[in-house]
Tab-separated table of C-alpha atoms (C1' of nucleotides) in Angstrom:
chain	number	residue	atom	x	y	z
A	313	UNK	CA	26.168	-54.671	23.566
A	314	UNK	CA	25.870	-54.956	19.649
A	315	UNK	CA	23.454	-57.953	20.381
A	316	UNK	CA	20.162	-55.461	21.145
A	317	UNK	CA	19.355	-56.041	17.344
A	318	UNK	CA	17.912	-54.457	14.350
A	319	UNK	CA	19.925	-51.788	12.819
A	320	UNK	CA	19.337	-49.076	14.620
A	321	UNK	CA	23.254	-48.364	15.968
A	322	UNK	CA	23.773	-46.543	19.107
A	323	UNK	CA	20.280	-46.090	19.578
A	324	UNK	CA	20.507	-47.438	22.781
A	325	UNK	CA	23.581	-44.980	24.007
A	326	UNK	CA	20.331	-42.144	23.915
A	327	UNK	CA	18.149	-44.402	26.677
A	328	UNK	CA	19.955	-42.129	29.538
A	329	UNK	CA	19.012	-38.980	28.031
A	330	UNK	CA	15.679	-39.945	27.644
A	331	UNK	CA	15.406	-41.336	31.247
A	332	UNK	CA	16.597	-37.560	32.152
A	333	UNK	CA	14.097	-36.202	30.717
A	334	UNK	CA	11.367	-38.238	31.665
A	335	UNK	CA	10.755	-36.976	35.307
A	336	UNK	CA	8.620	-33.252	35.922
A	337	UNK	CA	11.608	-31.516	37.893
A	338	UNK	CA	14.148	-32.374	35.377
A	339	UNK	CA	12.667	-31.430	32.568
A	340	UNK	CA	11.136	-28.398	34.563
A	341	UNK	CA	15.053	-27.399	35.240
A	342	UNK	CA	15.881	-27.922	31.378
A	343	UNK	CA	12.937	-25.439	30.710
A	344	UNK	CA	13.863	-23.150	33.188
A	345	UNK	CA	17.738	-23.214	31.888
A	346	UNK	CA	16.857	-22.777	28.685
A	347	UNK	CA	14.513	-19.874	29.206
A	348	UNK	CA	16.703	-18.125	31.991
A	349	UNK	CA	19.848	-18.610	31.429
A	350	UNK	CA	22.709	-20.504	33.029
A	351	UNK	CA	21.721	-20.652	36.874
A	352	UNK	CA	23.417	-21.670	39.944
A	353	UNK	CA	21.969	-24.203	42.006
A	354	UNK	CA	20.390	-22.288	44.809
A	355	UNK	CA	18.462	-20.864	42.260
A	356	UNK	CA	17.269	-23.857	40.580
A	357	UNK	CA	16.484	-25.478	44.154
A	358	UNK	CA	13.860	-22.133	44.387
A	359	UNK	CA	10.574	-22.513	42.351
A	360	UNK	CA	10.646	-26.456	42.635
A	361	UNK	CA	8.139	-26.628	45.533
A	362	UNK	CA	9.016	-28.938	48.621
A	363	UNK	CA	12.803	-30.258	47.364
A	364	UNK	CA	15.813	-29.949	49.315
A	365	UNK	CA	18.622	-28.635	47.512
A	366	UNK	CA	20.678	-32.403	47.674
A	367	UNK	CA	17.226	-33.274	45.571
A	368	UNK	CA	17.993	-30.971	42.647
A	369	UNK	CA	21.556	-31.640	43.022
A	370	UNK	CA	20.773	-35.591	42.500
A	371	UNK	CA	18.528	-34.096	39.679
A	372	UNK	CA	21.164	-32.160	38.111
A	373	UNK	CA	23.679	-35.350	38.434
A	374	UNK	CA	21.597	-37.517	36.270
A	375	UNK	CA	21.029	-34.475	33.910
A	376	UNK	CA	24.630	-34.063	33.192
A	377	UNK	CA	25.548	-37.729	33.155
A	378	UNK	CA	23.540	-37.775	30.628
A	379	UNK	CA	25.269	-35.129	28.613
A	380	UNK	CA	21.896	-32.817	28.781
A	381	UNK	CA	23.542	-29.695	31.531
A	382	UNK	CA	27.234	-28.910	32.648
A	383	UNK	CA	28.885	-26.901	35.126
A	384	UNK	CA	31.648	-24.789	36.900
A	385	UNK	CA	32.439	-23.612	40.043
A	386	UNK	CA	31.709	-19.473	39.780
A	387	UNK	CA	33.192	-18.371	43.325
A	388	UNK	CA	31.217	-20.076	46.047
A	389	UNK	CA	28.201	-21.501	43.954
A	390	UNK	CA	28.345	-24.033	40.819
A	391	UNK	CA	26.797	-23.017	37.713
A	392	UNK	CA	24.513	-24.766	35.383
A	393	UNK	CA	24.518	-24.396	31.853
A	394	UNK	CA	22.182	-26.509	28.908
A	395	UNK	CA	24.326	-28.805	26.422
A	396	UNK	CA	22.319	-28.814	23.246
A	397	UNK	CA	24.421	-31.408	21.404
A	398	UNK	CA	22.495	-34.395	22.973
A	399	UNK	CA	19.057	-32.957	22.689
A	400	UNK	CA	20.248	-32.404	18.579
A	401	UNK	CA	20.923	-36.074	18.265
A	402	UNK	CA	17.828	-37.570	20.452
A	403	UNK	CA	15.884	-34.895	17.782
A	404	UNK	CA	17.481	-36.977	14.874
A	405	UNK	CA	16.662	-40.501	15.989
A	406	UNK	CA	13.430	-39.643	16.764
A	407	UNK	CA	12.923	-38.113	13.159
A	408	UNK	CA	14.519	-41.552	11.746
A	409	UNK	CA	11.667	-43.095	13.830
A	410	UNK	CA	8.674	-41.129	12.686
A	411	UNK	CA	10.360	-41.258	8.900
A	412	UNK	CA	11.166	-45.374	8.786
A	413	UNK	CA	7.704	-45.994	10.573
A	414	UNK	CA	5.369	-43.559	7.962
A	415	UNK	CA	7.330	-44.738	4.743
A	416	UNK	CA	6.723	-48.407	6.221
A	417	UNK	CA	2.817	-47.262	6.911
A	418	UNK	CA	2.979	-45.816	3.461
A	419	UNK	CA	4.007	-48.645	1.596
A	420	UNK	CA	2.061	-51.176	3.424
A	421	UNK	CA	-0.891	-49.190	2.646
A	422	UNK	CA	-0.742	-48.607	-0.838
A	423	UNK	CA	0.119	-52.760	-1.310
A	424	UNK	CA	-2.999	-53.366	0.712
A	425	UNK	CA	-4.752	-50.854	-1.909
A	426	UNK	CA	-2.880	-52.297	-5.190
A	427	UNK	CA	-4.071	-55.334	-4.066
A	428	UNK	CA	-0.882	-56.815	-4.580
A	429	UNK	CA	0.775	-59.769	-3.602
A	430	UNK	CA	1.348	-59.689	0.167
A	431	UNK	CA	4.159	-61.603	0.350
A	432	UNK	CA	7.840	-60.881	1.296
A	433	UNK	CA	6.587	-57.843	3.128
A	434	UNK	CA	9.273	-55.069	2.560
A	435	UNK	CA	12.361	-54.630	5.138
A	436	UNK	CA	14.184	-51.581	5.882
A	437	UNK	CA	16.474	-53.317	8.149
A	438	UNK	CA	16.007	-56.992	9.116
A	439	UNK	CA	12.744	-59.579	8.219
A	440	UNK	CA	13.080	-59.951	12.043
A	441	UNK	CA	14.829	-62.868	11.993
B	145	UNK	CA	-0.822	-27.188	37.982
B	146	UNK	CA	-0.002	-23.977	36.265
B	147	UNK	CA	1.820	-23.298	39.220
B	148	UNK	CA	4.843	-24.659	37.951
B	149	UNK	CA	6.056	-21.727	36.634
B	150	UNK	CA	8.410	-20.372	33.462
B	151	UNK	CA	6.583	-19.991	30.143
B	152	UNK	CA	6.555	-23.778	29.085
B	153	UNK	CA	3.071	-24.440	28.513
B	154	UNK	CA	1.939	-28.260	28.383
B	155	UNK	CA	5.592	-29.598	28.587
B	156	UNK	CA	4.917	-31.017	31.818
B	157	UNK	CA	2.351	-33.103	29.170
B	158	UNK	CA	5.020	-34.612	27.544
B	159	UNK	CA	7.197	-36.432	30.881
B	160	UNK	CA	5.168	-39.380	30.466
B	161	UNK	CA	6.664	-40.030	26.970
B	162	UNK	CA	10.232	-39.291	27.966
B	163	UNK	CA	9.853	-41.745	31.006
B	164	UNK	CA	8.325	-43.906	28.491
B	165	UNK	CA	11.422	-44.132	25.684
B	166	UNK	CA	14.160	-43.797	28.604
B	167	UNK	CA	14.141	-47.469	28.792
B	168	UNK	CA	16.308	-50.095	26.585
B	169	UNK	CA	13.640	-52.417	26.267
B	170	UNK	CA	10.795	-49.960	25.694
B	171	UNK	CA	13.265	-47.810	23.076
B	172	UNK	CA	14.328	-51.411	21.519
B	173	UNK	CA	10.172	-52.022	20.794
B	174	UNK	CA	9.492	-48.789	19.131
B	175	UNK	CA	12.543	-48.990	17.563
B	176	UNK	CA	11.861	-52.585	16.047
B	177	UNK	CA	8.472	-51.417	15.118
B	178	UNK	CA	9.430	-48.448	13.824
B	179	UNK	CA	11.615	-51.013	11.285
B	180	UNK	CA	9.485	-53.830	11.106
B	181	UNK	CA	6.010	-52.596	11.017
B	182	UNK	CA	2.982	-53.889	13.395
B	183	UNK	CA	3.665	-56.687	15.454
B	184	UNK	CA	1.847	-58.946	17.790
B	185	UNK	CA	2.961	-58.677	21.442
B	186	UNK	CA	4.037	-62.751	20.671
B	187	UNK	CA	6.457	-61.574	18.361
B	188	UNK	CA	7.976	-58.655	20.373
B	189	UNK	CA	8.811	-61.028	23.219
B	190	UNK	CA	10.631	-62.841	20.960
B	191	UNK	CA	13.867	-61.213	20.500
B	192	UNK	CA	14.053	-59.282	23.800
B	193	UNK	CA	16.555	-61.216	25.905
B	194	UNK	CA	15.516	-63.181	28.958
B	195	UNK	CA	11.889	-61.582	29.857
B	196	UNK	CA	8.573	-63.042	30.156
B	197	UNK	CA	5.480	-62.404	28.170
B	198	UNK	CA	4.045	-60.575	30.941
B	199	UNK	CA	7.233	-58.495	31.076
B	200	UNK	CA	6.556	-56.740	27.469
B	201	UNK	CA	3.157	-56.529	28.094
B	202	UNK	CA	3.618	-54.189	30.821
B	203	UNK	CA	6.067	-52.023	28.551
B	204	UNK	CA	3.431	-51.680	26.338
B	205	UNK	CA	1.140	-50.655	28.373
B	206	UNK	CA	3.067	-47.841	29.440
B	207	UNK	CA	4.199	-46.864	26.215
B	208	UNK	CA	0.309	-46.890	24.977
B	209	UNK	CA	-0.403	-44.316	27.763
B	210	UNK	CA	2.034	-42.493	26.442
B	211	UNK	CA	0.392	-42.287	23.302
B	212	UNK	CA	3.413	-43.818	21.541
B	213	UNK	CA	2.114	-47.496	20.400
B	214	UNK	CA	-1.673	-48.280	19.764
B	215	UNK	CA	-2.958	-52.148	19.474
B	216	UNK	CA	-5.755	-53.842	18.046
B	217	UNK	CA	-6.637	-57.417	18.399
B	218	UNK	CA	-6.193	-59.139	15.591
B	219	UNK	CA	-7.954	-63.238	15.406
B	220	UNK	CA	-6.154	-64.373	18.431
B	221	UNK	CA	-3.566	-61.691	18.595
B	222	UNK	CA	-3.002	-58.100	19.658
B	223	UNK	CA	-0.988	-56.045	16.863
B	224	UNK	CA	0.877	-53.330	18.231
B	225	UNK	CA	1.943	-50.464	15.755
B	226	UNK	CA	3.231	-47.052	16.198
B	227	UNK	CA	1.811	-43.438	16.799
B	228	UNK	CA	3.772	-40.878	15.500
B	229	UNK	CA	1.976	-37.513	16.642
B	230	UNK	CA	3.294	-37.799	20.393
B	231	UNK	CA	7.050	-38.350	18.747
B	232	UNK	CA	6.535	-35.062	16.555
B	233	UNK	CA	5.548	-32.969	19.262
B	234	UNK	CA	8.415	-33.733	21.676
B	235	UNK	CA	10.546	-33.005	18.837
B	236	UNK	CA	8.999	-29.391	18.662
B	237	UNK	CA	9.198	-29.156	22.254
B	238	UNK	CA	13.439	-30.368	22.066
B	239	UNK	CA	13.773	-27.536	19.070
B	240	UNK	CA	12.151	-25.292	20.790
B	241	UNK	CA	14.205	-25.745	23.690
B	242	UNK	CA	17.451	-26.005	21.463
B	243	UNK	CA	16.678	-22.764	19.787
B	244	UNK	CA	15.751	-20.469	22.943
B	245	UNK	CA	19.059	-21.596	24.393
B	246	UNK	CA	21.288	-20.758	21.269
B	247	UNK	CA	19.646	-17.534	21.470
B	248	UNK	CA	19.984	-16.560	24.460
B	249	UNK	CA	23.815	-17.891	24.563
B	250	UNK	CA	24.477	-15.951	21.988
B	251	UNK	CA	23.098	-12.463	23.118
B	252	UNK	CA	25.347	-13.301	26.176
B	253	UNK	CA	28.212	-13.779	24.648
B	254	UNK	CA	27.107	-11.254	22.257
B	255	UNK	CA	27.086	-8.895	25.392
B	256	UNK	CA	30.198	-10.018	26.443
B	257	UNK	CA	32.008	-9.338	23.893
B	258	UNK	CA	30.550	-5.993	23.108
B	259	UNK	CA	32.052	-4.822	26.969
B	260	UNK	CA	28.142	-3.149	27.393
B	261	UNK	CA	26.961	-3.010	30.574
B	262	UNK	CA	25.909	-6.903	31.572
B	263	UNK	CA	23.224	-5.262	34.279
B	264	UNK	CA	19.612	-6.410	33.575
B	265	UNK	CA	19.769	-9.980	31.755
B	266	UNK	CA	18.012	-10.963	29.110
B	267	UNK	CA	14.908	-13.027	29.963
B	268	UNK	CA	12.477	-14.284	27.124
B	269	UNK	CA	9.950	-15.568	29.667
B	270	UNK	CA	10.497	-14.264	33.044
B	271	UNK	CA	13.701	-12.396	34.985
B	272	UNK	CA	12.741	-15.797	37.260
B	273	UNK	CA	11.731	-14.050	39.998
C	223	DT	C1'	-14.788	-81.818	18.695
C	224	DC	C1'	-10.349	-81.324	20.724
C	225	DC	C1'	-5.925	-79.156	21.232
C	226	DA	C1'	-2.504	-75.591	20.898
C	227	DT	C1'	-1.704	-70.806	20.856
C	228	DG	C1'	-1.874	-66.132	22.364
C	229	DC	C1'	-3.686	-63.069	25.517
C	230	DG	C1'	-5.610	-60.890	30.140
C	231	DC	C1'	-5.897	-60.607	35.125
C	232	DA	C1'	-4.162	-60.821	39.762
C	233	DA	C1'	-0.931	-61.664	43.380
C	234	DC	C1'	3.633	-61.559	44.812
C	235	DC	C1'	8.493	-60.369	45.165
C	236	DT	C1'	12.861	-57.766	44.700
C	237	DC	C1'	15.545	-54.032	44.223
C	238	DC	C1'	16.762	-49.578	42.827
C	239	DC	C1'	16.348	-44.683	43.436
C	240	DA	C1'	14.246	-40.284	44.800
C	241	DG	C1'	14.450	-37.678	48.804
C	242	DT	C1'	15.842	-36.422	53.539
C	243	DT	C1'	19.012	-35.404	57.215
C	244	DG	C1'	23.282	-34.346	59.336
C	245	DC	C1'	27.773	-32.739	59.087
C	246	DG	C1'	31.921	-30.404	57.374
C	247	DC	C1'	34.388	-27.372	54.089
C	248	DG	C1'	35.478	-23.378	51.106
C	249	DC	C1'	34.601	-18.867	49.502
C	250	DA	C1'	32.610	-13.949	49.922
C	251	DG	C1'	31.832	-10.014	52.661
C	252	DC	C1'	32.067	-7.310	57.204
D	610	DG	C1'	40.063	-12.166	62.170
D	611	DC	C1'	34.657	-13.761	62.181
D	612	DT	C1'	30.039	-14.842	60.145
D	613	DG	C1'	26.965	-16.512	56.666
D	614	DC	C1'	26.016	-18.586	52.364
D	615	DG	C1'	26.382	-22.251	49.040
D	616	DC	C1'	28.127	-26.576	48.164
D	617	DG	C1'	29.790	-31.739	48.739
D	618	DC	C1'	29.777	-36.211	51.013
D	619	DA	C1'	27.714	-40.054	53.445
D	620	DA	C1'	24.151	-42.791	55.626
D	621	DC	C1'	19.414	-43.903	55.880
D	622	DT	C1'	14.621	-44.846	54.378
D	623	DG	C1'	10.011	-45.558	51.856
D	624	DG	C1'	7.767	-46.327	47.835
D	625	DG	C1'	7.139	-47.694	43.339
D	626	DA	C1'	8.588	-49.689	38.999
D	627	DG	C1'	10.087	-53.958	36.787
D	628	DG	C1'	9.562	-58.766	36.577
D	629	DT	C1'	7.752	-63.498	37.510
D	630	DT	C1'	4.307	-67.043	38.299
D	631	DG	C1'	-0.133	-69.142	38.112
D	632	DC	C1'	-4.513	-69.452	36.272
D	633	DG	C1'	-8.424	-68.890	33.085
D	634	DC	C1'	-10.477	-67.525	28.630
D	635	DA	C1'	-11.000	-66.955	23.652
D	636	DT	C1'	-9.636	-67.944	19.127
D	637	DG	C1'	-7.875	-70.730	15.056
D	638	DG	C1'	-6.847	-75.073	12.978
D	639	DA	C1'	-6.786	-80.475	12.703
DNA sequence: TCCATGCGCAACCTCCCAGTTGCGCGCAGC
DNA sequence: GCTGCGCGCAACTGGGAGGTTGCGCATGGA
């Protein structure tokens, strides 16, 4: 579990969220949750041309295993409603990324420049090994 | 194509890089270079348990469709290093989505609370339908 | 010149999962 | 009561992604 490497944490606890999110329909619902409001899922399973309704429901499964929708029973029909805590943290790893990487960038360029000495190249984290 | 209805625009652009980072091994190799700088493919085998060159190759290859990684051969090697444009527009796409949700949560509850008449819901895009 | 290293291409295999279908149940409305 | 709508569970299936193996080529160093 801890043996993945480098220091990046629980880096690797976000891999389902982005899995969610990385299929049309899913992220379609997401979109249309967000913009619409909480919906039941009759209503999502209309506008996704050609899928059943146990489609979207497998859909909306992996969506809220991965912490992304929830829901509730509202009378006869279960509602579906966006979690934005997930989506908050998968929007601060990805910020870490693009901040470690262009500081890295950064610094390699201006040794390259300086024409300084090229060795020990500078770590954030680990030499690799 | 723009059949897909809802006001999203190009998200349906961005799937391939979720699919892309919703895997361990491809999140662990844009993680490491994120941290480590360029690296040859040689070098990102190593450390990934119990896969073949071959195996890593073909991550990369998806996540340089993507548009996440870039490479360049280098002598005898091919450097892989990161591209950070694709990771700052799906975070604008996940605040985006954050922030017309917290909205439109709170003008529900908002309306709710208030006791005024729930009829007509808000919709920012379209009353879906 | 010769050898080791690192990569690219192609074929092959395995297995997981997206999607369908069928059926039954619970709740809302008459 | 009865009927219809929306949902849940289970079994089945096809296709594609992930991974390996084998081979050949180019490059760097002795």
């Amino acid at each position: 579990m801890t043996k993945g490497g480098s220091c990046s944490g629980d880096l690797q606890s976000v891999v389902p969220v982005f899995a969610a999110l990385g299929d049309p329909i899913r992220l379609s619902i997401v979109a249309r949750l967000s913009e619409n409001g909480p919906l039941p899922t009759i209503r999502l399973t209309e506008g996704v041309g050609a899928i059943s309704r146990q489609g979207i429901n497998g859909h909306l499964r992996v969506l809220e295993e991965a912490g992304l929708v929830e829901s509730a029973r509202v009378g006869r029909m279960r509602q579906w409603q966006l979690r934005t805590q997930k989506i908050a943290i998968i929007r601060k790893h990805l910020e870490r990324i693009s901040i470690v990487w262009d500081a890295r960038i950064a610094a390699l360029r201006a040794l390259v420049e300086d024409d300084a000495a090229p060795l020990s190249p500078p770590a954030l984290c680990r030499p690799e090994r």
